[in-house]
Short mmCIF file of C-alpha atoms and ligand atoms in Angstrom, two decimals:
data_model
loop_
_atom_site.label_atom_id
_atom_site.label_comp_id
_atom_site.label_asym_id
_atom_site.label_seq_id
_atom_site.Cartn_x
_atom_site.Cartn_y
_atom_site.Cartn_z
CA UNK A 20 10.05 15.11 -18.07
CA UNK A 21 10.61 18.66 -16.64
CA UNK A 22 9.18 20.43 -20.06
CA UNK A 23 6.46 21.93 -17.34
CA UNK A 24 9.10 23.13 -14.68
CA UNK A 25 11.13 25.93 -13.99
CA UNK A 26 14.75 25.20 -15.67
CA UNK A 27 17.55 27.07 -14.44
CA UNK A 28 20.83 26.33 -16.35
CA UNK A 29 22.90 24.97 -13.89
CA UNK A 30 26.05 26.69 -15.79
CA UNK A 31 24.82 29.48 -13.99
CA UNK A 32 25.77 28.81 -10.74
CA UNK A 33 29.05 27.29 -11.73
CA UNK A 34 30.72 24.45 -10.49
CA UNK A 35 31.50 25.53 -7.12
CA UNK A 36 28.26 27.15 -6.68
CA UNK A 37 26.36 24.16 -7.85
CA UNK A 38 28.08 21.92 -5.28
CA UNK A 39 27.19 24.27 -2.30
CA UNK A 40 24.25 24.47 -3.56
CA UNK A 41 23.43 20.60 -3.80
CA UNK A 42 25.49 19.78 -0.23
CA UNK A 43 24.42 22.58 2.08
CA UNK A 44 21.68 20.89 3.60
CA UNK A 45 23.76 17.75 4.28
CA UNK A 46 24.95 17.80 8.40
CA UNK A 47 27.50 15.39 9.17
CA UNK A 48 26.34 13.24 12.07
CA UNK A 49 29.43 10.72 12.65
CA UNK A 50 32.41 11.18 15.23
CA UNK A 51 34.12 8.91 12.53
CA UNK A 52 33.51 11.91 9.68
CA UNK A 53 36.20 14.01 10.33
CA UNK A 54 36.32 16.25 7.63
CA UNK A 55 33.55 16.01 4.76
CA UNK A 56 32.90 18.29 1.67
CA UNK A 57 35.30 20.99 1.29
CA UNK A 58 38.51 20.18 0.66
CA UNK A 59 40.70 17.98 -1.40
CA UNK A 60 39.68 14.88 0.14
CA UNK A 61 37.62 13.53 3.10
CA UNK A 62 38.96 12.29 6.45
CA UNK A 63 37.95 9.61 8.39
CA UNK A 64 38.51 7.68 11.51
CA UNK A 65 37.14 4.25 12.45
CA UNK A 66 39.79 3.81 15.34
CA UNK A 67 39.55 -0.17 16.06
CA UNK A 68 37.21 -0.95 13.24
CA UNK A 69 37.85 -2.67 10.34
CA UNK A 70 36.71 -0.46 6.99
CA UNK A 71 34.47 -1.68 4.23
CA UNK A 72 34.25 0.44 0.87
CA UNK A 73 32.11 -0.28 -2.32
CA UNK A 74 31.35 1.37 -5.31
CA UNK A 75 28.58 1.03 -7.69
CA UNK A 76 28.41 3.16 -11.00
CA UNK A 77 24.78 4.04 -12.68
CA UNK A 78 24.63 5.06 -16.27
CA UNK A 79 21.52 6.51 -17.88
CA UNK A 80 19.95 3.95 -20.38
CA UNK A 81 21.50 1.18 -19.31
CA UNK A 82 21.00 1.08 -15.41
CA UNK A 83 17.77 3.05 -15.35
CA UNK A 84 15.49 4.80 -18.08
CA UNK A 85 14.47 8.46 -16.80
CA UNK A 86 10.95 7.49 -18.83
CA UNK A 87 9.34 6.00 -15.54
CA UNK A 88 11.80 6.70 -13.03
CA UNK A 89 11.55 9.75 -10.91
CA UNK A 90 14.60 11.42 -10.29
CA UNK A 91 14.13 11.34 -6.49
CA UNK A 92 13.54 7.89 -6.35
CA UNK A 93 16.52 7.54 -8.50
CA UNK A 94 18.43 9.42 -5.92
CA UNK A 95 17.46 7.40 -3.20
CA UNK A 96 18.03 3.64 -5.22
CA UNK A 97 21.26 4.75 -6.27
CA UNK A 98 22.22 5.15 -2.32
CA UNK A 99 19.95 2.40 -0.99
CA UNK A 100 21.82 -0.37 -3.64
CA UNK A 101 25.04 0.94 -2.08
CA UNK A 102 24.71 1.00 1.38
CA UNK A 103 22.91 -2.76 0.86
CA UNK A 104 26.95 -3.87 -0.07
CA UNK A 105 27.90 -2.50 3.00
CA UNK A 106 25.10 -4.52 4.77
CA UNK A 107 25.50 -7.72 3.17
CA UNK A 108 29.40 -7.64 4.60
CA UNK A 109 27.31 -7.31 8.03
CA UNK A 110 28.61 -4.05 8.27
CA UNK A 111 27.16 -0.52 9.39
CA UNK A 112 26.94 2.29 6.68
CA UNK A 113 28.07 5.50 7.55
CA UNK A 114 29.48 7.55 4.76
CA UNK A 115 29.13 8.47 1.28
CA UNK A 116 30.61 9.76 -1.37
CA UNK A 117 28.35 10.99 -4.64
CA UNK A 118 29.64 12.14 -8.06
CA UNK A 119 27.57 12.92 -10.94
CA UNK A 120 27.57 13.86 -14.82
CA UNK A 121 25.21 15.39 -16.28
CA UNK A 122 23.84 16.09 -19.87
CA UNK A 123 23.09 19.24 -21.04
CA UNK A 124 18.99 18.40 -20.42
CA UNK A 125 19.27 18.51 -16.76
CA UNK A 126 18.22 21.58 -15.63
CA UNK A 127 19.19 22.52 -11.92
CA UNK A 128 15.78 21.80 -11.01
CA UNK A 129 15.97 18.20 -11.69
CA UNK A 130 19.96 17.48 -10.02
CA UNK A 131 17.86 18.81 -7.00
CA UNK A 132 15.41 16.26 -7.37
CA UNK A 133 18.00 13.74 -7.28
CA UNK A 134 19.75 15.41 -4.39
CA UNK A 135 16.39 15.20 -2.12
CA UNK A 136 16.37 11.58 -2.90
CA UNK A 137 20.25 11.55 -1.63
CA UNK A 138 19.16 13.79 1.27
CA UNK A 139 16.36 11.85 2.36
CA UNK A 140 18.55 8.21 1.64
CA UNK A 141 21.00 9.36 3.74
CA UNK A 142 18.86 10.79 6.88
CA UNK A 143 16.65 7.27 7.00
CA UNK A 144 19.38 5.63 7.05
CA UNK A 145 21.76 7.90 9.12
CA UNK A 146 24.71 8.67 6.67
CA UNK A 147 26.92 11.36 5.76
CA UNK A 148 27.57 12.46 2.58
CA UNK A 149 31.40 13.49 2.72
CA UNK A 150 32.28 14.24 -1.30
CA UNK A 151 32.10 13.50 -4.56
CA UNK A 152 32.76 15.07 -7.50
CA UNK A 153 30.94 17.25 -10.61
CA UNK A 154 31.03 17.00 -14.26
CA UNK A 155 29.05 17.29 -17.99
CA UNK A 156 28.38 14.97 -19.64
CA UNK A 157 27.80 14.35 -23.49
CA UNK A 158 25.42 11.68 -23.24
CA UNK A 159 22.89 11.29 -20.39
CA UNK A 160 23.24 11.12 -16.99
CA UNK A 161 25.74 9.47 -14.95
CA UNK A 162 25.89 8.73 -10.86
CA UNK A 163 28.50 7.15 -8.85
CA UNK A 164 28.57 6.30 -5.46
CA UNK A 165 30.53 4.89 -3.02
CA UNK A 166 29.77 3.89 0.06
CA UNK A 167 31.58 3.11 3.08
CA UNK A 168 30.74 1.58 6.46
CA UNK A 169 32.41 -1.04 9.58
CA UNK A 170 32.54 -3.48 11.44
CA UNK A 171 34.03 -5.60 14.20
CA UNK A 172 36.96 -7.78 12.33
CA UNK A 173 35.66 -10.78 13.54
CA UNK A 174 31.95 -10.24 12.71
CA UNK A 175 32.95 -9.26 8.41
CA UNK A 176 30.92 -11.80 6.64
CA UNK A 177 32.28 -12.73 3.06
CA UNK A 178 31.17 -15.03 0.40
CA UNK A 179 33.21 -17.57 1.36
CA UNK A 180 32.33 -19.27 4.44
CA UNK A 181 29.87 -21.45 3.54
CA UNK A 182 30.02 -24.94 4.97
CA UNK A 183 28.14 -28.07 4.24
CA UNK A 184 25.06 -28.79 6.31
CA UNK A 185 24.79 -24.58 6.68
CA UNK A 186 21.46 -23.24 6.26
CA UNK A 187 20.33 -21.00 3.33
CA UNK A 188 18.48 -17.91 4.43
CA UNK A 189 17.03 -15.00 2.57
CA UNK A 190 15.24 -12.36 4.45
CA UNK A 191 12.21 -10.47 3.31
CA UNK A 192 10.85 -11.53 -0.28
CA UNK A 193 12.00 -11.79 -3.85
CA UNK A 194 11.25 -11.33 -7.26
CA UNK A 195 8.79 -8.12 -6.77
CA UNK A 196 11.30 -5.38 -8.05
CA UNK A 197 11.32 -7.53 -11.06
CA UNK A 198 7.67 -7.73 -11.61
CA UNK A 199 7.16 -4.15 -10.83
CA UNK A 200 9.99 -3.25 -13.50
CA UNK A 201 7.75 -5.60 -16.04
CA UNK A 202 4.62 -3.36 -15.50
CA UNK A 203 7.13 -0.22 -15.38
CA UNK A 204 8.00 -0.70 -18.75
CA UNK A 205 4.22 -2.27 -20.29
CA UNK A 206 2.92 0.87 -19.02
CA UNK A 207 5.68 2.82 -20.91
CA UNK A 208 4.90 1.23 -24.01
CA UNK A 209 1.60 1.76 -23.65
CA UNK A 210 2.17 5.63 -23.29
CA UNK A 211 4.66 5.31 -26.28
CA UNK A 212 1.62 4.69 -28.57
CA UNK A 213 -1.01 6.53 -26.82
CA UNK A 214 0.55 9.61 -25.04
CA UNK A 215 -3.44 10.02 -24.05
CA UNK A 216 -3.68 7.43 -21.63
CA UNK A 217 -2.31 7.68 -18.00
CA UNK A 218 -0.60 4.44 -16.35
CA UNK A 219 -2.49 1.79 -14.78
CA UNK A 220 -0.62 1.22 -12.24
CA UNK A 221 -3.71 0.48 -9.80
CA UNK A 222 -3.15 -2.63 -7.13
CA UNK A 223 0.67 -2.66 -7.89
CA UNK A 224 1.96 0.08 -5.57
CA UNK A 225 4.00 -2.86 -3.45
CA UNK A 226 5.97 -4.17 -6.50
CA UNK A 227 6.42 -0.67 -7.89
CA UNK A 228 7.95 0.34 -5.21
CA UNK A 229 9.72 -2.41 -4.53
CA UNK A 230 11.65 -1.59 -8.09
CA UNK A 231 11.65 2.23 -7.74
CA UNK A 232 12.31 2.49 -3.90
CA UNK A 233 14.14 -0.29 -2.85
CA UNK A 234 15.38 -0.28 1.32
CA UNK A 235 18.81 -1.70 2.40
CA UNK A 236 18.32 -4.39 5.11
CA UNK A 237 20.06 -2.77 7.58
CA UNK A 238 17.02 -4.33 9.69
CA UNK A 239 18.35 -7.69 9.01
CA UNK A 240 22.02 -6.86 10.16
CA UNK A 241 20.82 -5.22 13.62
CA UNK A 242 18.43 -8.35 14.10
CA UNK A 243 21.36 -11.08 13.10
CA UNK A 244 23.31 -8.83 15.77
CA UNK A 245 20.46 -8.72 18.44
CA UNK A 246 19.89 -12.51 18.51
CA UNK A 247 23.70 -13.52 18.19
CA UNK A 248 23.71 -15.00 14.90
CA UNK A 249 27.00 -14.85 13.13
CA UNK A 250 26.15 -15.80 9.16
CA UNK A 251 28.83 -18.18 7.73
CA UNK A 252 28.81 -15.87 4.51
CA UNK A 253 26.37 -13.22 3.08
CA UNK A 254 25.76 -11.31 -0.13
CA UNK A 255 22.91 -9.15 -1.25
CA UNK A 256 20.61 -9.59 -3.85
CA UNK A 257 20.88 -7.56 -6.59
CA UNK A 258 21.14 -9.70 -9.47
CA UNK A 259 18.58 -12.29 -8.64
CA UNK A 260 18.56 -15.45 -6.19
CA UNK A 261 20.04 -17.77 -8.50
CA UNK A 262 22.93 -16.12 -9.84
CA UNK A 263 23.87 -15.08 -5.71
CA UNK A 264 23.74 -19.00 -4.65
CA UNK A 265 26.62 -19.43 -7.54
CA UNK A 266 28.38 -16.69 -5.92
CA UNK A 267 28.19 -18.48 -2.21
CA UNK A 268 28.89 -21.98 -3.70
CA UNK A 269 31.87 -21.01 -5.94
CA UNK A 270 33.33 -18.79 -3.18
CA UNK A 271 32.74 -21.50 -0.89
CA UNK A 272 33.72 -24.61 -2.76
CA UNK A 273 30.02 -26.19 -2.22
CA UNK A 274 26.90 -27.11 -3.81
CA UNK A 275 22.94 -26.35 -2.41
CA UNK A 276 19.74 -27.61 -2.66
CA UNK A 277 16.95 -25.25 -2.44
CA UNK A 278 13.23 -25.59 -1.94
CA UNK A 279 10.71 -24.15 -4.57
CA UNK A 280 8.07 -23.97 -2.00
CA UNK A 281 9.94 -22.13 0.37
CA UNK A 282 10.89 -19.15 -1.54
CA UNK A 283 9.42 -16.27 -0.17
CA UNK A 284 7.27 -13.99 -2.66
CA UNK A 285 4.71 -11.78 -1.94
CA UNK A 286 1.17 -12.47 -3.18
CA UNK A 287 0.87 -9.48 -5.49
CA UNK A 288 4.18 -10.40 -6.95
CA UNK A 289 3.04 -14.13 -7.65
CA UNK A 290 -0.68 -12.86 -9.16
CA UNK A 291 1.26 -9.88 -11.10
CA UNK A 292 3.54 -12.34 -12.85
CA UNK A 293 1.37 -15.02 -13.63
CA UNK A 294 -1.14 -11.72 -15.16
CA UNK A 295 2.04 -10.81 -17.25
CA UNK A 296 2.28 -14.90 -18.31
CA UNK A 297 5.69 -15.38 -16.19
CA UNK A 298 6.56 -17.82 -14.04
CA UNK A 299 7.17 -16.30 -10.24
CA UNK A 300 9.24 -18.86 -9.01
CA UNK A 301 11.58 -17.66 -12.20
CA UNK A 302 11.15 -14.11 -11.24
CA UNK A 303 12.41 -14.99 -7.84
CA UNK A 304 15.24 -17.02 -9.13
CA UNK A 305 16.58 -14.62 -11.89
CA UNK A 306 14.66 -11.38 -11.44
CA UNK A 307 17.05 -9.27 -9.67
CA UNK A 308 16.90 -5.79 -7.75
CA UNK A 309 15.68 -7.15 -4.64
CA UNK A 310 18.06 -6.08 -2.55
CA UNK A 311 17.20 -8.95 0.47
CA UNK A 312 20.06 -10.11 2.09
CA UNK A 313 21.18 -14.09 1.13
CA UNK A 314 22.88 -15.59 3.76
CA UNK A 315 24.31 -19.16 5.66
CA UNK A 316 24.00 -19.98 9.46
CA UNK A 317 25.04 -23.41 11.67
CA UNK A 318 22.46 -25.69 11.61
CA UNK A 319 23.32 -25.08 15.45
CA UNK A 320 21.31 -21.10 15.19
CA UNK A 321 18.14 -22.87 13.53
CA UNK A 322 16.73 -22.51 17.01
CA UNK A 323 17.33 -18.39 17.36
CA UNK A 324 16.29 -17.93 13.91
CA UNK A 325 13.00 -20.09 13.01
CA UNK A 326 10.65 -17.33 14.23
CA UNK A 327 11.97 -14.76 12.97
CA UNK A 328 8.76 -13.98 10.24
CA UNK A 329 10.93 -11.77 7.95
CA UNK A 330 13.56 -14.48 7.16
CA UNK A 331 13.15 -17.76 5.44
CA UNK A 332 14.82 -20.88 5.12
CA UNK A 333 15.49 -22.07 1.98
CA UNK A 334 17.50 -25.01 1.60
CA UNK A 335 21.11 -25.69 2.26
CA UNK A 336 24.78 -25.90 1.66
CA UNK A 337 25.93 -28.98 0.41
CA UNK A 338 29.50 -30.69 -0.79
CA UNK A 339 30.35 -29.14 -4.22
CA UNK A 340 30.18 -32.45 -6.29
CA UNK A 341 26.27 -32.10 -5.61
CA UNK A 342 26.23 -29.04 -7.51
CA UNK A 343 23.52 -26.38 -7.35
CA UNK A 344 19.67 -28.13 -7.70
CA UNK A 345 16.45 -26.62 -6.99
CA UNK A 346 13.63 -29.46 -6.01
CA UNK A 347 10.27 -28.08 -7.36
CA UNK A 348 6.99 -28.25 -5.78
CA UNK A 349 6.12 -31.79 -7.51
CA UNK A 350 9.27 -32.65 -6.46
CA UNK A 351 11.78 -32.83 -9.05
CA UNK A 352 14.90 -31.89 -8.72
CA UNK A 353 15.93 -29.18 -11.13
CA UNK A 354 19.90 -27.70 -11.54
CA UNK A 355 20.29 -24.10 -11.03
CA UNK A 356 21.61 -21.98 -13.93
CA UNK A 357 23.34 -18.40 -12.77
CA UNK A 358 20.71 -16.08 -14.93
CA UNK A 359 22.23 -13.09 -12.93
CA UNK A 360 21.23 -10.06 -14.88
CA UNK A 361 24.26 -8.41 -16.73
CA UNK A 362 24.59 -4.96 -18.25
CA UNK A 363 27.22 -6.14 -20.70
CA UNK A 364 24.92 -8.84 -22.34
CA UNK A 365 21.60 -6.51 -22.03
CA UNK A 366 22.81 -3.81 -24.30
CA UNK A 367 24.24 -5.81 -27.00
P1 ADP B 19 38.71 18.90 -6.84
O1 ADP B 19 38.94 19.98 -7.83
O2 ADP B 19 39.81 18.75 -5.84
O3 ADP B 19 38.23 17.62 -7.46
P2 ADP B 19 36.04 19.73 -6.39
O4 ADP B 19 35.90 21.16 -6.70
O5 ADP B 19 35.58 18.74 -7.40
O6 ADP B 19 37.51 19.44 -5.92
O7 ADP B 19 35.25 19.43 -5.05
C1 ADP B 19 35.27 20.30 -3.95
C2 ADP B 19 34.62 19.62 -2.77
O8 ADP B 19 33.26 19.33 -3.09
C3 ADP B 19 35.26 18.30 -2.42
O9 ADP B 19 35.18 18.14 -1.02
C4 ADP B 19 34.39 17.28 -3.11
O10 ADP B 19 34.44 16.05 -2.46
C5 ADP B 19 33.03 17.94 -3.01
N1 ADP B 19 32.13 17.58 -4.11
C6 ADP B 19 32.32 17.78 -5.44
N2 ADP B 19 31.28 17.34 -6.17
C7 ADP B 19 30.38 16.85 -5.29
C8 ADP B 19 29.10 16.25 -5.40
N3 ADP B 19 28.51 16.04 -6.59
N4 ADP B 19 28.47 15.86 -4.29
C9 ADP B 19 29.06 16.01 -3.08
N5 ADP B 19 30.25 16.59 -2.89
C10 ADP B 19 30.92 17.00 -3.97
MG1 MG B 20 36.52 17.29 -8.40
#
């Protein structure tokens, strides 16, 4: 995909070259960022706060295929799905830490690309990144990142505090980044067998982007903050709606009924899949990559919540002997199965 660009070898800046090169732009902007690239680790200090940390590993092939994904917007995903861990703790991102290997294919030109996506990931969402580290690689490309952010130690939510009568909330909608992957990879066939003919993807700029540029909902965490919501637990959703609820209920030793005609998904996502012969509700149920944040509240915050147009009410907790049921627009009640996507099983 750079056969047209300029390729500098980037063994010709060397390792230490190549990493001043890719982190000079990068100012640090937190008090709490003591001391970022340049030595032999980073230093930190939250004071009071309580520290979250996650880590999530991309490998070429298997998390993301370099045949429709731009290596910007691969830059800025691979950040964006971190710092949305951070958020779906309720927490506030504020670090980073990047490392990379890279195949011999990957001219400088294109670890910049992925860089600007990094740079422009991390001033959106105001974050500094504060290390990482630099190898080859014999086989494709490889990006790890972890994140790290904090929060107040009473305001942390985990999966586990889910409590009968709570009510499920999802903000945003779901199943698009799913849909837009579908027509991401029909239009990649398509070129497979007819390099002539450019991709058609005319009408679906919402659900392609919301599988190439997904946006942590930081939004969400401010808001929850704002209007003094405390969730009883919280994940994100990156592996689809379904397979999250099993997470909350098995955490939290419950069961949940959800509503099919409450799930939120956007009209171009509902058209797109039933165009591609798929069922939307099952796109929002298993599809993955959305990156909303699922949470619980107290029936008692219905009140500061119901208006709120960019989160929906979906069902809600109940004991664990009821298990985990879906009633359906005719109204049959239907059990959840956990369809979460899983790199393991994928690549078999
Ligand atoms: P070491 O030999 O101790 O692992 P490195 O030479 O790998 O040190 O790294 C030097 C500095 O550059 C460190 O601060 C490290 O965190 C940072 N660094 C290395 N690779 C990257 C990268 N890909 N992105 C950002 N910072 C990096
Ligand atoms: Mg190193």
């Amino acid at each position: 995909m750079f056969e047209n660009k300029e390729r500098t070898d980037v063994s010709q800046l060397g390792e230490f070259g190549l990493i001043k090169h890719l982190t000079q732009n990068f100012k640090i902007k937190h008090e709490s960022s003591i001391k970022g690239v340049g030595d032999d680790a980073a230093v930190l200090d939250f004071k009071d706060k309580q520290v979250l940390i996650s880590s999530d590993l991309l490998l070429e092939g298997i998390h993301f295929d370099l045949a429709y994904v731009p290596l910007m917007h691969l830059g800025f995903k691979a950040v964006q799905v971190n710092l949305s861990d951070i958020c779906a703790m309720n927490g506030v991102p504020t670090q980073i830490i990047v490392s990379i290997g890279l195949s011999s294919k990957f001219p400088l030109e294109a670890v910049e690309e992925i860089y600007k996506g990094i740079e422009l990931a991390c001033n959106k969402y105001n974050i500094d990144l504060i290390g990482g580290d630099t190898s080859s690689s014999k086989q494709g490309l490889i990006i790890g990142i972890t994140s790290i952010g904090y929060a107040e130690k009473d305001s942390i939510c985990y999966r586990n505090g889910a409590n009968e009568g709570d009510l499920i909330c999802v903000s945003g909608d779901l199943g698009g980044a799913y849909v837009g992957l579908q027509i991401l990879e029909r239009e990649k066939q398509i070129f497979l067998e007819n390099p002539q003919i450019q991709p058609d993807l005319e009408g679906k700029d919402y659900i392609i982007e919301r599988q190439l540029k997904p946006e942590a909902r930081r939004d969400i965490v401010a808001i929850l903050d704002q209007i003094k919501v405390l969730p009883t637990s919280m994940i994100d959703v990156s592996d689809g709606l379904a397979s999250e609820l099993f997470h909350i209920c098995t955490e939290s030793d419950k069961g949940c009924t959800i509503y099919e005609d409450k799930l939120p998904i956007d009209p171009m996502t509902y058209e797109t899949a039933r165009e591609l012969g798929l069922d939307p509700t099952v796109c929002a149920l298993n599809g993955g990559e959305d990156y909303e944040l699922l949470f619980t509240i107290k029936q008692s915050d219905y009140e500061k919540i119901k208006n709120d147009v960019d989160i929906s009410i979906i069902g809600h907790i109940t004991e664990k002997s009821r298990g985990l049921n879906m009633i359906s627009k005719s109204n049959v009640v239907h059990e959840l199965k956990a369809q979460g996507w899983n790199a393991f099983k994928a690549n078999n």
